[in-house]
XYZ file of C-alpha atoms in Angstrom:
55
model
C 202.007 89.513 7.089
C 204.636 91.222 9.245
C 203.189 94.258 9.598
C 200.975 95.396 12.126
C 198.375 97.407 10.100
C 195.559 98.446 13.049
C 196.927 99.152 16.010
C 193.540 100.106 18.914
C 194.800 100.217 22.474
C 191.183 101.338 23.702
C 189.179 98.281 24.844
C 185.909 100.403 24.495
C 187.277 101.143 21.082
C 188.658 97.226 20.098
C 185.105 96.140 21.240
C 183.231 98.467 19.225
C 185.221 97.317 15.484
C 185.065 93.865 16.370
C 181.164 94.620 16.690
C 180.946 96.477 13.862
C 183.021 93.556 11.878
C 180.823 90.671 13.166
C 177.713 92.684 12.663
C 178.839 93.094 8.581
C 179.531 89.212 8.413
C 175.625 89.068 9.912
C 174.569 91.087 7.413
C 176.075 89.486 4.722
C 174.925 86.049 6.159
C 171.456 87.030 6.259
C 171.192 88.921 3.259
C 172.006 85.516 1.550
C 169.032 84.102 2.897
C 166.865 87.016 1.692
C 167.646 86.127 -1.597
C 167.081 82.951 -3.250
C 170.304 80.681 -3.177
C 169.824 79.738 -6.638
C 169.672 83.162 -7.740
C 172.460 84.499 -5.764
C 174.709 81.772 -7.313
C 173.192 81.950 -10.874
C 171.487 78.432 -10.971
C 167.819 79.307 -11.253
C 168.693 80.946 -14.811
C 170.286 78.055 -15.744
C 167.405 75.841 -14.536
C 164.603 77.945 -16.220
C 166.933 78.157 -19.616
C 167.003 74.613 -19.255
C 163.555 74.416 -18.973
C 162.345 76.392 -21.613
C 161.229 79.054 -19.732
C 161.842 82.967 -20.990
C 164.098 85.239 -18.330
């Protein structure tokens, strides 16, 4: 991409969003751990379908 889209001169203020955008990619990271894998990618339903069990 050619364009420059975000342009921060401020180091104060260049520190700050690259904190706020690694702190989103460690939410994200740990929320996937909060919830089962298998759920978050839709392979416990399949298991329990496969297994007889009722969702």
């Amino acid at each position: 991409m050619p364009t420059v889209i975000w342009d921060v001169r401020q180091p104060v203020a260049r520190v700050a969003l690259w904190a706020v955008f690694w702190l989103g990619w460690a939410i994200v990271f740990a929320s996937t751990f909060m919830i089962n894998h298998f759920d978050l990618v839709g392979l416990r339903q399949v298991y329990l379908a496969w297994r007889g069990f009722r969702l």
